[in-house]
Short mmCIF file of C-alpha atoms in Angstrom, two decimals:
data_model
loop_
_atom_site.label_atom_id
_atom_site.label_comp_id
_atom_site.label_asym_id
_atom_site.label_seq_id
_atom_site.Cartn_x
_atom_site.Cartn_y
_atom_site.Cartn_z
CA MET A 1 153.62 141.85 11.99
CA LEU A 2 154.79 138.66 10.29
CA HIS A 3 158.48 139.53 10.16
CA ARG A 4 158.56 139.90 13.97
CA ILE A 5 157.47 136.28 14.47
CA LYS A 6 159.30 134.66 11.57
CA HIS A 7 161.14 132.46 14.09
CA ARG A 8 157.87 130.64 14.84
CA GLY A 9 157.62 129.42 11.25
CA PRO A 10 160.86 129.74 9.32
CA ASP A 11 159.87 127.33 6.54
CA ASP A 12 157.28 129.38 4.64
CA THR A 13 155.37 132.67 4.59
CA GLY A 14 151.84 133.18 3.32
CA GLU A 15 149.26 135.95 3.34
CA ILE A 16 146.00 137.00 1.72
CA ARG A 17 143.72 140.01 1.88
CA ARG A 18 140.00 139.65 1.33
CA GLY A 19 137.97 142.80 1.85
CA ASP A 20 138.66 144.12 5.33
CA VAL A 21 140.41 140.90 6.44
CA TRP A 22 144.13 140.21 6.19
CA LEU A 23 145.53 136.79 7.14
CA GLY A 24 149.26 136.15 7.49
CA HIS A 25 151.12 133.00 8.48
CA GLN A 26 154.67 131.84 9.22
CA ARG A 27 154.79 128.11 8.70
CA LEU A 28 156.72 125.42 10.54
CA SER A 29 156.32 122.49 8.15
CA ILE A 30 155.53 119.27 10.04
CA MET A 31 152.54 117.65 8.32
CA ASP A 32 152.41 117.53 4.50
CA VAL A 33 155.58 119.53 4.08
CA GLU A 34 155.03 120.12 0.37
CA GLY A 35 151.26 120.66 0.25
CA GLY A 36 150.36 122.33 3.53
CA HIS A 37 151.04 125.97 2.58
CA GLN A 38 148.91 128.47 4.49
CA PRO A 39 146.52 130.24 4.28
CA LEU A 40 144.67 127.03 3.47
CA THR A 41 141.63 127.30 1.22
CA ASP A 42 138.78 125.13 -0.01
CA SER A 43 138.50 123.90 -3.60
CA GLY A 44 136.46 126.93 -4.63
CA ALA A 45 138.85 129.40 -2.97
CA THR A 46 136.00 130.99 -1.01
CA THR A 47 137.19 130.30 2.53
CA TYR A 48 140.62 130.65 4.15
CA LEU A 49 142.32 129.55 7.34
CA VAL A 50 145.60 130.15 9.14
CA ALA A 51 146.41 128.00 12.16
CA ASN A 52 149.21 127.52 14.64
CA GLY A 53 149.37 124.15 16.37
CA GLU A 54 148.29 120.59 15.72
CA ILE A 55 144.88 118.94 15.28
CA TYR A 56 145.60 115.46 16.60
CA ASN A 57 142.29 113.94 15.51
CA HIS A 58 142.44 115.28 11.96
CA ARG A 59 142.18 111.80 10.45
CA HIS A 60 138.91 111.14 12.28
CA ILE A 61 137.55 114.49 11.11
CA ARG A 62 138.45 113.58 7.52
CA GLU A 63 136.53 110.33 7.85
CA ASP A 64 133.51 112.07 9.36
CA LEU A 65 133.35 114.89 6.82
CA GLY A 66 134.45 112.93 3.76
CA HIS A 67 137.92 112.59 2.30
CA GLU A 68 136.76 114.12 -0.99
CA LEU A 69 136.66 117.56 0.66
CA PHE A 70 140.38 117.53 1.45
CA GLU A 71 143.16 118.59 -0.87
CA THR A 72 146.22 118.35 1.41
CA GLY A 73 147.59 116.14 4.17
CA SER A 74 147.80 119.07 6.56
CA ASP A 75 146.13 118.51 9.91
CA SER A 76 145.04 122.16 9.89
CA GLU A 77 142.81 121.49 6.89
CA ALA A 78 140.56 119.51 9.23
CA ALA A 79 139.86 122.75 11.10
CA LEU A 80 139.08 124.55 7.83
CA HIS A 81 136.43 122.03 6.78
CA ALA A 82 135.00 121.64 10.29
CA LEU A 83 134.29 125.38 10.25
CA ILE A 84 132.94 125.33 6.69
CA VAL A 85 130.54 122.48 7.48
CA ASP A 86 129.46 123.38 11.01
CA GLY A 87 130.36 127.04 11.51
CA PRO A 88 131.72 127.96 14.96
CA VAL A 89 130.16 124.77 16.37
CA GLY A 90 132.82 122.92 14.37
CA LEU A 91 135.43 124.02 16.91
CA ALA A 92 134.05 121.31 19.21
CA ARG A 93 135.34 118.69 16.77
CA LEU A 94 138.96 119.75 17.20
CA ARG A 95 141.21 117.82 19.57
CA GLY A 96 144.59 119.41 19.93
CA MET A 97 146.39 122.69 20.47
CA PHE A 98 145.56 125.57 18.21
CA ALA A 99 145.14 129.27 17.60
CA LEU A 100 143.41 129.99 14.31
CA ALA A 101 141.77 132.59 12.13
CA PHE A 102 139.11 131.76 9.54
CA ALA A 103 137.72 134.06 6.84
CA THR A 104 135.39 133.89 3.85
CA GLU A 105 135.15 135.76 0.57
CA ASP A 106 131.97 137.46 1.71
CA GLY A 107 133.54 138.94 4.84
CA ASP A 108 132.86 136.46 7.63
CA PHE A 109 135.69 136.12 10.16
CA LEU A 110 136.40 133.96 13.20
CA ALA A 111 139.39 133.70 15.57
CA ALA A 112 139.69 130.93 18.18
CA ARG A 113 142.07 129.45 20.75
CA ASP A 114 142.16 125.91 22.16
CA PRO A 115 140.49 125.26 25.55
CA LEU A 116 143.69 125.10 27.60
CA GLY A 117 145.47 127.84 25.71
CA VAL A 118 148.38 125.56 24.83
CA LYS A 119 148.98 127.73 21.78
CA PRO A 120 149.24 131.49 22.35
CA LEU A 121 146.95 134.15 20.96
CA TYR A 122 146.74 137.87 21.73
CA TRP A 123 144.54 140.64 20.43
CA ALA A 124 144.38 144.41 20.42
CA ARG A 125 141.00 146.08 19.93
CA ARG A 126 141.06 149.51 18.34
CA ASP A 127 138.09 151.51 17.15
CA ASP A 128 138.95 150.93 13.50
CA VAL A 129 140.52 147.46 13.53
CA ILE A 130 141.07 144.35 15.66
CA LEU A 131 144.52 142.76 15.53
CA PHE A 132 145.47 139.17 16.40
CA ALA A 133 148.95 137.64 16.80
CA SER A 134 150.77 134.71 18.39
CA GLU A 135 153.31 136.78 20.34
CA LEU A 136 153.43 140.12 22.11
CA ARG A 137 156.37 141.31 20.01
CA ALA A 138 154.23 141.17 16.87
CA PHE A 139 152.27 144.29 17.79
CA ASP A 140 153.36 147.82 16.89
CA GLU A 141 154.46 150.00 19.80
CA ASP A 142 151.38 152.21 19.48
CA ASP A 143 149.11 149.20 19.91
CA ARG A 144 150.93 147.62 22.86
CA PRO A 145 148.85 149.28 25.62
CA LEU A 146 145.75 147.69 24.05
CA VAL A 147 147.12 144.15 23.83
CA GLU A 148 145.37 141.47 25.87
CA SER A 149 145.61 137.72 26.13
CA PHE A 150 142.87 136.12 24.05
CA PRO A 151 141.01 133.81 26.44
CA PRO A 152 141.45 130.05 25.95
CA GLY A 153 138.39 128.12 24.83
CA HIS A 154 136.84 131.18 23.20
CA CYS A 155 136.13 132.34 19.68
CA TRP A 156 135.40 135.83 18.37
CA SER A 157 133.55 137.04 15.31
CA PRO A 158 132.25 140.49 14.36
CA ALA A 159 128.69 139.18 14.39
CA GLY A 160 128.78 137.10 17.56
CA GLY A 161 131.42 138.83 19.65
CA LEU A 162 133.43 136.85 22.19
CA VAL A 163 131.90 133.42 22.89
CA ARG A 164 133.14 130.52 25.00
CA PHE A 165 133.03 127.26 23.04
CA ALA A 166 134.80 125.01 25.57
CA ASP A 167 136.03 125.08 29.17
CA ALA A 168 139.60 124.23 30.16
CA ILE A 169 138.02 121.88 32.69
CA PRO A 170 134.60 120.73 31.41
CA ALA A 171 131.78 121.28 33.89
CA HIS A 172 130.99 117.56 34.11
CA VAL A 173 134.48 116.74 35.41
CA ARG A 174 134.18 116.21 39.14
CA PRO A 175 136.24 113.96 41.40
CA ALA A 176 134.70 110.63 42.21
CA ARG A 177 133.44 110.05 45.74
CA ARG A 178 136.05 110.35 48.41
CA ALA A 179 138.50 107.52 48.59
CA GLU A 180 137.87 105.15 51.47
CA GLU A 181 141.54 104.17 51.51
CA PRO A 182 143.60 107.17 50.32
CA GLY A 183 146.72 106.02 48.50
CA VAL A 184 145.22 102.62 47.71
CA TRP A 185 143.66 102.15 44.29
CA ASP A 186 142.35 99.29 42.24
CA ARG A 187 144.00 97.98 39.10
CA ALA A 188 141.29 99.48 36.89
CA LEU A 189 142.27 103.03 37.88
CA VAL A 190 145.97 102.35 37.40
CA LYS A 191 145.22 100.87 33.97
CA ALA A 192 142.99 103.80 32.99
CA VAL A 193 145.72 106.32 33.85
CA ARG A 194 148.35 104.36 31.94
CA GLU A 195 146.18 103.89 28.85
CA ALA A 196 145.13 107.55 28.73
CA VAL A 197 148.75 108.74 28.87
CA VAL A 198 149.92 106.14 26.34
CA THR A 199 147.21 107.14 23.87
CA ALA A 200 148.00 110.83 24.32
CA VAL A 201 151.71 110.28 23.65
CA GLU A 202 151.04 108.12 20.61
CA ASN A 203 148.67 110.71 19.14
CA ARG A 204 151.41 113.32 19.47
CA MET A 205 153.95 111.24 17.58
CA MET A 206 152.34 112.25 14.27
CA SER A 207 154.85 114.01 12.03
CA ASP A 208 156.28 113.83 8.55
CA VAL A 209 159.65 115.14 9.77
CA GLY A 210 160.39 113.29 13.04
CA VAL A 211 159.68 113.86 16.74
CA GLY A 212 162.02 113.93 19.74
CA VAL A 213 161.61 114.15 23.52
CA PHE A 214 162.87 116.72 26.00
CA LEU A 215 164.19 114.41 28.71
CA SER A 216 164.88 116.15 32.00
CA GLY A 217 165.34 112.94 33.95
CA GLY A 218 162.26 113.69 36.04
CA LEU A 219 159.33 111.31 36.26
CA ASP A 220 157.04 113.07 33.79
CA SER A 221 159.38 113.44 30.83
CA ALA A 222 160.75 109.95 31.51
CA ILE A 223 157.24 108.47 31.20
CA VAL A 224 156.71 110.35 27.96
CA ALA A 225 160.06 109.10 26.64
CA ALA A 226 159.25 105.51 27.62
CA VAL A 227 155.95 105.52 25.75
CA ALA A 228 157.41 107.36 22.76
CA ALA A 229 160.32 104.91 22.57
CA ASP A 230 157.91 101.98 22.55
CA TYR A 231 155.81 103.59 19.81
CA ALA A 232 158.85 104.52 17.72
CA ALA A 233 160.28 101.00 18.01
CA LYS A 234 157.01 99.47 16.78
CA HIS A 235 157.16 101.76 13.76
CA GLY A 236 160.86 101.19 13.06
CA GLN A 237 161.81 104.75 13.98
CA PRO A 238 164.65 106.22 16.04
CA LEU A 239 163.78 108.46 19.00
CA PRO A 240 166.06 111.43 19.65
CA THR A 241 166.11 112.52 23.29
CA PHE A 242 167.58 115.79 24.56
CA ALA A 243 168.85 116.71 28.03
CA VAL A 244 170.54 119.85 29.35
CA GLY A 245 172.36 120.72 32.52
CA ALA A 246 175.53 121.87 34.19
CA GLU A 247 178.34 119.35 34.37
CA GLY A 248 177.53 116.94 37.17
CA SER A 249 173.90 118.13 37.45
CA SER A 250 171.28 115.71 38.70
CA ASP A 251 169.12 116.21 35.61
CA LEU A 252 171.82 115.11 33.19
CA ALA A 253 172.66 112.06 35.25
CA ALA A 254 169.03 110.97 35.58
CA ALA A 255 168.29 111.57 31.89
CA ARG A 256 171.28 109.43 30.96
CA VAL A 257 169.94 106.58 33.11
CA VAL A 258 166.57 106.78 31.36
CA ALA A 259 168.08 106.94 27.87
CA GLU A 260 170.37 103.97 28.49
CA TYR A 261 167.54 101.92 29.98
CA LEU A 262 165.20 102.62 27.05
CA ASP A 263 167.91 102.02 24.47
CA ALA A 264 168.75 98.65 26.01
CA LYS A 265 165.05 97.79 25.74
CA HIS A 266 164.20 99.21 22.30
CA HIS A 267 167.58 99.88 20.59
CA ASN A 268 166.34 103.13 19.07
CA ILE A 269 167.38 105.96 21.40
CA GLU A 270 169.62 108.74 20.08
CA HIS A 271 170.47 110.60 23.26
CA HIS A 272 171.94 114.12 23.18
CA GLU A 273 173.39 116.01 26.15
CA ILE A 274 173.93 119.76 26.20
CA LEU A 275 176.41 120.90 28.83
CA MET A 276 175.53 124.31 30.21
CA SER A 277 178.35 126.32 31.77
CA LYS A 278 177.72 129.22 34.15
CA GLN A 279 178.66 131.60 31.38
CA ASP A 280 176.27 129.86 28.99
CA ALA A 281 173.45 130.44 31.47
CA ILE A 282 174.37 134.08 32.04
CA ASP A 283 174.69 134.77 28.32
CA ALA A 284 171.35 133.10 27.62
CA LEU A 285 169.45 135.00 30.32
CA PRO A 286 168.46 138.10 28.30
CA ARG A 287 167.64 135.92 25.30
CA ALA A 288 165.44 133.72 27.48
CA VAL A 289 163.47 136.61 29.00
CA THR A 290 163.02 138.09 25.54
CA ALA A 291 162.00 134.77 24.02
CA ILE A 292 159.40 133.77 26.62
CA GLU A 293 158.09 137.35 26.95
CA HIS A 294 157.86 136.89 30.72
CA TYR A 295 159.76 137.87 33.85
CA ASP A 296 158.43 135.53 36.55
CA PRO A 297 161.54 134.08 38.28
CA SER A 298 160.31 130.48 38.25
CA LEU A 299 159.67 130.67 34.52
CA VAL A 300 162.94 132.43 33.69
CA ARG A 301 165.04 129.92 35.65
CA SER A 302 163.48 127.11 33.63
CA ALA A 303 163.56 129.05 30.38
CA VAL A 304 167.35 129.46 30.29
CA PRO A 305 168.18 125.73 30.05
CA ASN A 306 164.99 125.22 28.02
CA LEU A 307 166.20 127.75 25.44
CA LEU A 308 169.62 126.14 25.12
CA LEU A 309 167.96 122.76 24.75
CA ALA A 310 165.56 124.01 22.08
CA GLU A 311 168.32 125.71 20.11
CA TYR A 312 170.24 122.45 19.90
CA ALA A 313 167.21 120.19 19.28
CA SER A 314 165.79 122.40 16.52
CA ARG A 315 168.72 121.47 14.30
CA ARG A 316 167.67 117.81 14.49
CA VAL A 317 163.87 117.64 14.80
CA HIS A 318 160.86 119.89 14.19
CA ALA A 319 158.77 118.74 17.18
CA VAL A 320 159.41 117.48 20.71
CA LEU A 321 157.29 115.94 23.43
CA THR A 322 157.49 117.31 26.98
CA GLY A 323 156.17 116.41 30.42
CA GLU A 324 154.30 119.68 31.04
CA GLY A 325 151.07 119.45 33.00
CA ALA A 326 151.63 116.28 35.02
CA ASP A 327 152.50 118.16 38.22
CA GLU A 328 149.32 120.21 38.04
CA LEU A 329 147.17 117.13 37.39
CA PHE A 330 148.72 114.74 39.89
CA ALA A 331 149.86 117.19 42.61
CA GLY A 332 153.59 117.08 42.01
CA TYR A 333 154.62 120.42 43.49
CA SER A 334 155.59 120.50 47.16
CA TYR A 335 153.25 123.36 48.04
CA TYR A 336 150.26 121.19 47.11
CA HIS A 337 151.04 119.17 50.25
CA GLU A 338 151.09 122.10 52.65
CA GLU A 339 148.29 124.03 54.36
CA PRO A 340 145.61 124.78 53.27
CA PHE A 341 145.82 122.09 50.60
CA THR A 342 146.00 119.23 53.06
CA ASP A 343 142.20 119.44 52.87
CA PRO A 344 141.04 117.35 49.85
CA ASP A 345 138.52 119.91 48.63
CA ALA A 346 141.09 122.70 48.80
CA LEU A 347 143.62 120.56 46.94
CA GLN A 348 141.13 119.76 44.18
CA ALA A 349 140.24 123.43 43.79
CA GLU A 350 143.92 124.37 43.55
CA LEU A 351 144.65 121.70 40.94
CA VAL A 352 141.75 122.94 38.82
CA ARG A 353 142.91 126.53 39.24
CA THR A 354 146.51 125.85 38.28
CA VAL A 355 145.56 123.81 35.21
CA GLY A 356 143.42 126.73 34.10
CA GLU A 357 146.32 129.15 34.65
CA LEU A 358 148.90 127.18 32.68
CA HIS A 359 148.36 129.12 29.46
CA HIS A 360 150.18 132.24 30.69
CA LEU A 361 152.76 130.48 32.86
CA ASN A 362 154.42 127.15 32.08
CA LEU A 363 152.77 126.78 28.69
CA GLN A 364 153.91 130.25 27.68
CA ARG A 365 157.49 129.42 28.65
CA CYS A 366 157.31 126.05 26.91
CA ASP A 367 155.86 127.41 23.67
CA ARG A 368 158.07 130.48 23.38
CA ALA A 369 161.37 128.86 24.32
CA SER A 370 160.89 126.18 21.68
CA MET A 371 159.24 128.28 18.96
CA ALA A 372 162.06 130.81 19.27
CA PHE A 373 163.90 128.30 17.07
CA GLY A 374 161.00 126.99 15.00
CA LEU A 375 160.57 123.94 17.24
CA GLU A 376 157.11 122.75 18.25
CA ALA A 377 156.56 121.45 21.80
CA ARG A 378 153.74 118.97 22.41
CA GLU A 379 152.34 118.16 25.87
CA PRO A 380 150.70 114.70 26.13
CA PHE A 381 149.64 115.17 29.77
CA LEU A 382 147.42 118.04 28.64
CA ASP A 383 145.42 115.85 26.29
CA ARG A 384 141.72 116.39 27.02
CA ASP A 385 141.14 112.76 28.04
CA VAL A 386 144.13 112.79 30.41
CA VAL A 387 143.01 116.07 31.99
CA GLU A 388 139.45 114.86 32.47
CA LEU A 389 140.53 111.53 33.93
CA ALA A 390 143.15 113.02 36.24
CA LEU A 391 140.78 115.63 37.67
CA SER A 392 138.07 113.02 38.23
CA ILE A 393 140.36 111.06 40.58
CA PRO A 394 139.59 111.59 44.30
CA PRO A 395 142.09 114.20 45.54
CA GLU A 396 142.92 111.98 48.52
CA HIS A 397 144.70 109.70 46.05
CA LYS A 398 147.10 112.54 45.27
CA MET A 399 147.98 113.44 48.86
CA ILE A 400 151.23 112.30 50.43
CA ARG A 401 151.41 110.37 53.69
CA GLU A 402 153.65 107.75 55.22
CA GLY A 403 154.57 105.30 52.49
CA VAL A 404 152.83 107.38 49.81
CA GLU A 405 155.06 109.78 47.87
CA GLU A 406 153.79 112.51 45.57
CA LYS A 407 152.33 111.29 42.26
CA LYS A 408 152.33 107.70 43.50
CA LEU A 409 149.37 106.79 41.29
CA LEU A 410 151.22 107.96 38.19
CA ARG A 411 154.36 106.15 39.29
CA ASP A 412 152.43 102.92 39.87
CA ALA A 413 150.78 103.23 36.46
CA PHE A 414 154.19 102.96 34.77
CA GLU A 415 155.76 100.32 36.97
CA GLY A 416 158.14 98.33 34.76
CA TRP A 417 158.41 101.03 32.10
CA LEU A 418 161.34 102.81 33.76
CA PRO A 419 164.26 102.09 36.11
CA GLU A 420 163.10 102.02 39.73
CA SER A 421 165.52 104.84 40.61
CA ILE A 422 163.74 107.11 38.13
CA LEU A 423 160.27 105.88 38.91
CA ARG A 424 160.74 106.87 42.56
CA ARG A 425 162.90 109.97 41.99
CA GLY A 426 161.63 112.99 43.94
CA LYS A 427 160.40 116.19 42.33
CA GLU A 428 163.03 118.77 41.40
CA GLN A 429 162.33 122.00 39.56
CA PHE A 430 163.90 122.11 36.09
CA GLY A 431 165.80 125.30 36.90
CA ASP A 432 167.20 123.61 40.03
CA GLY A 433 168.03 120.20 38.62
CA SER A 434 169.72 121.67 35.57
CA GLY A 435 171.97 123.85 37.73
CA ALA A 436 170.60 127.20 36.51
CA LYS A 437 168.93 128.57 39.65
CA GLU A 438 171.93 129.77 41.67
CA VAL A 439 173.74 131.13 38.63
CA LEU A 440 170.77 133.25 37.56
CA GLU A 441 170.05 134.52 41.06
CA ASN A 442 173.64 135.75 41.26
CA ALA A 443 173.46 137.28 37.80
CA VAL A 444 170.80 139.75 38.90
CA ARG A 445 171.97 140.21 42.48
CA GLU A 446 172.91 143.81 41.74
CA SER A 447 169.39 144.70 40.55
CA PRO A 448 167.68 147.69 42.19
CA ASP A 449 165.65 147.19 45.33
CA VAL A 450 162.13 145.96 44.78
CA ALA A 451 160.00 148.86 43.63
CA ALA A 452 156.87 149.62 41.72
CA ALA A 453 157.83 150.05 38.07
CA ASP A 454 155.20 151.51 35.75
CA GLY A 455 152.59 150.36 38.21
CA VAL A 456 154.00 146.81 38.32
CA ALA A 457 154.70 145.46 41.79
CA LEU A 458 157.98 143.55 41.75
CA ARG A 459 158.43 140.97 44.47
CA ASN A 460 162.21 140.67 44.89
CA ARG A 461 165.55 141.64 43.35
CA GLU A 462 165.60 138.66 41.03
CA GLU A 463 162.22 139.52 39.56
CA ALA A 464 163.23 143.18 39.28
CA GLY A 465 166.27 142.17 37.25
CA PHE A 466 164.24 140.00 34.90
CA TYR A 467 161.56 142.68 34.59
CA ALA A 468 164.18 145.24 33.50
CA ILE A 469 165.10 142.98 30.57
CA TRP A 470 161.45 142.34 29.74
CA HIS A 471 160.59 146.04 29.84
CA ARG A 472 163.39 146.96 27.44
CA GLU A 473 161.88 144.66 24.84
CA LEU A 474 158.17 145.06 25.52
CA ALA A 475 157.60 148.52 26.95
CA GLY A 476 153.94 149.44 26.70
CA ILE A 477 152.62 145.91 27.17
CA ARG A 478 150.44 145.65 30.29
CA PRO A 479 151.49 142.61 32.37
CA ASP A 480 148.11 142.49 34.11
CA ALA A 481 146.39 142.01 30.73
CA THR A 482 148.81 139.50 29.26
CA LEU A 483 150.78 137.55 31.88
CA GLY A 484 150.27 135.39 34.94
CA LEU A 485 152.55 135.11 37.98
CA PHE A 486 153.30 132.14 40.19
CA ALA A 487 152.14 132.54 43.78
CA THR A 488 155.75 132.07 44.95
CA THR A 489 158.99 133.14 43.31
#
């Protein structure tokens, strides 16, 4: 299985077998490059852990549990000792994105996935064995019909079965009482939003090998870049930023404005532009579908420029920050402002639903397109504190009306951090702003008419074309057990 996902961790390979348990790991070395080999083990070599992702609060866990327990600077070691000390309850200590497997010499085993499913995990349950992997391609063809998405916020052990340890949206998170003046908020709320996002970005700057930013020129990635640039400047570090688009595309132009503004302010921006020709997009299409293991048109359109961006950025950094999640938290998509979501309760319910669905849609595209080149994507807006705060805001504050554009609260929170033209720039889908949408639609225009394929209902020619590519690579995988689809294409 490991050789099929070597791209996720090209720096190192590790494996162990203990009794009936086999653990294998492909490592992307970001924290403690020299000492963080996996599987990680305790000093007595009686417990083992493999993990994909980042534990952002690993320093706090070290302080709580005692530094004397730790033998490496790897953030994943915090998960190992949290599980040794507390058992499965220790998962509640972890703040970050992760999929992990934990085993002991005496045969105990535990697999777990973070509450939002930022990091992927799949499993296939056979009578004689249970298999876990980070990507669909890892499974043998005979096992593909059994593969399912491992549910976020859950852990599994032979003794306890499948158990939820955390919700994507904690039960206590409820919007505050309805806003008396929708679109008008006090300074305390604006400050709280700003501080939560700033803290989330700063926590995700941890790295021993450098961090960059995917800068689309949209509001969300621009905010992330602004905070990251400020943090990097305070620590005497450069900040590489990466933008992609067709020549003359709106995304490239806007990203350039942001980069020049931040560089004039902090003198530390290293901005990179990747020009994407029509042929580049067409050539990258099959690679993109294969990489993200998905065929939803909205995801594929974004994945093509995303893949080209990741391929370039991976030669310069090991991790990048992105703006994923802000639209789902602050109602950035246009359909949020149409019936039936003009009702505040309906809007709140839809925001909660779409945040919970991110793991097999945008987050899948984001993870796979970057990890195809051993590049880790980090999403500050999906920090637990940001999610909880954003979904506790009265939904009326996220609704548009005369003089109130979408995501106005988020825009107001970062007044002065960005050029006004960017701060008030309207929402544009990545696949549209980068110039990929029309090219890719034309590339599959000759696809067969929409038809049921292997029991899969395809919604239009474009999706049928993308599905044909997907099916060639992943025949046997059941989309209904592993993928999500956007409501619109």
